[in-house]
Structure formats: structure tokens, C-alpha cells
C-alpha atoms as one frame of an Amber mdcrd trajectory, in Angstrom:
protein
 112.871  80.650  63.073 112.386  77.777  63.698 111.651  76.829  67.294 113.012
  74.274  69.473 112.561  72.949  73.748 114.310  70.916  75.452 111.840  68.701
  77.894 114.777  66.446  80.401 113.190  62.881  79.340 110.514  60.883  82.146
 112.891  59.046  83.859 110.213  58.124  86.728 108.288  59.747  89.403 111.008
  61.764  90.593 111.003  63.916  87.680 107.154  63.804  86.643 105.636  67.013
  87.826 108.568  69.172  85.885 108.563  67.781  82.997 104.129  67.584  82.908
 104.912  71.130  83.140 107.030  71.227  79.976 105.506  68.614  77.919 102.172
  70.414  78.551 103.874  73.621  78.110 105.378  72.069  74.314 101.591  71.063
  73.984  99.473  74.413  73.423 102.733  75.792  71.309 101.760  72.627  68.485
  98.201  73.862  69.146  97.344  69.775  70.397  97.599  70.364  74.198  93.727
  69.654  73.973  94.072  65.851  72.775  95.452  64.751  75.817  93.201  66.571
  77.761  89.768  65.099  76.112  88.462  68.471  74.833  89.140  66.938  70.892
  88.417  63.836  70.062  89.148  62.000  67.039  85.567  62.832  64.579  83.030
  60.094  63.942  81.425  59.432  60.648  77.233  59.104  61.026  76.066  56.519
  59.158  73.466  58.502  57.018  75.941  61.240  55.552  75.965  62.819  52.806
  78.484  62.440  50.618  79.837  65.874  51.110  79.887  65.117  54.570  81.780
  62.164  54.363  84.387  64.291  52.709  84.756  66.545  55.437  85.189  63.801
  57.772  87.531  62.639  55.897  89.483  65.496  56.253  89.461  65.673  59.545
  89.633  62.668  60.281  93.183  63.044  58.768  93.683  66.557  60.505  93.376
  64.784  63.635  94.732  61.667  62.968  98.212  64.010  62.078  97.517  66.102
  65.060  97.579  62.971  67.480 100.627  61.814  66.239 102.077  65.215  66.540
 101.629  64.842  69.779 102.899  61.425  70.531 105.554  61.854  69.023 106.282
  64.408  71.920 105.400  62.972  74.985 107.732  59.395  72.977 110.824  61.566
  72.500 110.471  63.147  76.266 110.547  59.460  78.202 113.043  57.222  78.733
 113.016  53.673  77.611 111.049  52.658  80.390 108.110  54.859  79.897 107.901
  54.425  76.285 108.212  50.395  76.934 105.289  50.964  79.240 103.303  53.020
  76.701 103.911  50.247  74.365 100.252  49.696  73.198  98.545  52.804  73.456
  97.636  54.117  69.882  96.710  57.865  71.324  98.021  60.522  72.275  95.103
  60.383  74.660  95.807  56.965  75.970  99.425  57.576  76.787  98.520  60.313
  78.698  96.201  58.467  80.705  98.665  55.554  81.359 101.171  57.616  82.599
  98.659  60.262  84.942  97.408  56.354  86.290 100.746  55.383  86.877 102.542
  59.120  88.392  99.413  60.396  89.725  97.319  58.922  93.241  94.073  58.708
  93.079  93.245  62.835  94.004  92.632  61.841  98.171  95.674  61.092  98.332
  97.466  63.256  95.794  95.458  65.817  98.397  96.235  64.526 101.181 100.212
  64.372 100.033  99.359  67.990  99.564  98.049  69.788 102.642 100.507  67.425
 104.156 103.681  69.180 101.709 102.716  72.347 102.420 101.531  72.870 105.176
 104.205  71.263 106.673 106.539  72.843 105.112 109.771  74.410 106.487 113.232
  76.560 104.942 116.320  74.533 104.500 119.315  75.661 105.796 120.742  75.557
 102.348 117.476  77.413 100.653 117.542  80.944 100.179 114.187  82.949 101.191
 113.164  83.561  97.495 113.971  79.718  96.249 111.328  78.837 100.165 108.950
  81.043  98.936 109.489  79.755  95.319 108.831  76.388  96.786 105.801  77.506
  98.793 104.306  78.566  96.192 104.631  75.969  93.897 102.913  73.946  96.843
 100.241  75.593  97.013  99.050  75.837  93.395  99.423  72.280  92.959  97.099
  72.105  96.339  94.915  74.541  95.079  94.703  72.980  91.024  93.400  69.687
  92.387  91.342  71.592  95.440  89.628  73.182  92.512  89.472  69.665  90.250
  88.120  67.068  93.275  85.981  70.112  95.245  85.555  72.755  93.160  87.074
  75.195  95.784  90.568  76.562  96.464  92.366  78.311  99.101  92.531  81.767
  99.398  95.823  83.860  98.902  96.003  85.587 102.603  96.742  81.206 103.514
 100.040  80.976 101.716 100.932  84.932 103.329 101.037  83.126 106.826 102.527
  79.956 106.091 105.261  82.321 103.603 105.225  84.262 107.153 105.850  81.575
 110.034 108.073  79.398 107.899 110.483  82.741 107.755 113.289  82.308 110.138
 114.496  85.058 112.748 116.307  87.031 111.218 112.912  87.775 109.744 111.303
  88.492 113.114 111.063  92.402 111.912 109.317  91.833 109.159 107.115  89.774
 110.467 105.950  91.563 112.656 104.465  94.914 110.309 103.545  91.966 108.235
């Protein structure tokens, strides 16, 4: 059975978060995510390599190039024309990824500030049901913790999320709020 996945085209900052998650999952599915994360790099041949080592190097290099091409195809195939053009000079999946990160992700400090403000100022939208509202808070909390982990090697306790959920519930949930 052939695997098929639909990834919306990256059109800009408006769908960056969703697109990034979908593409990362697809790259993991194809076992090539480590190419964009930098955990796997193209092998380098030592100057004093023996013929046996050279043969192994060529095999590993060919495998790397094939996987990098697959990762690039996944990335480019899921971008609109403007983003394909933006990354046209990139020669590897990692360089494409880094270019997109530099365009769509703010510096760590700015991103952390924005995520904190978004989490602590969020209120339930009138159109959202409670489940949707809680899911949005959980997503914000998860993104905030991911950035905190990356920048400050720390995370916020789950109790803070629970408290934030309770404090943003509408008045009709007052009895539920008082029990918790």
C-alpha cells in the first residue's frame, strides 16, 4: 500500500506553523528529517583514506545525496511559487529549511515574547466552543514550552496551563471553576 499525504502549500506567515508541522512529519515519515535538523550531514572523505574507506565513502555520499534530494522534493513540492523562488539558490534541504526559518521565524527573544503574550492574553473567542478554545491554549502552551526549552533549557509546569484554561472559561462554567 502506497503512503499518500496532503500538505498545504506554504504561502507565507499565515500558514507557516501548520505547514512546518506537516512537512516535519512527512520528512520523519521518509526518514530524512535529520537532514534539515543537521543531525545528519554529508560524509567527508579524509585525505589519507584507503581504497576501502573511499568505496564506503562513495556509497554513504550517494545515499546522503539521494536522501537530500528526497527531502528537497518534499520541501519544494509543498511551497508556492514565491517560496520556491525564494529558495532557488539553496543547494541542500538544510539550506532550504534554514532560509525558510530565517524568513518566517522571528529571533528567539522576539518569538518568546510573542508566544508569552499570546498565551497570557488569550481569551475565549465567541465563535469557539470550549474544546476548540482549550486546544488553542494547549497549542500556544506547547509552542511556548518548545521555545523556552530551546532558548533557556527550561519549561513551564502543566499547572500553569490548567490555571490559564480555568481563568479563561466563560461565566457559565463558574461552578466547574469553583470545584477545580
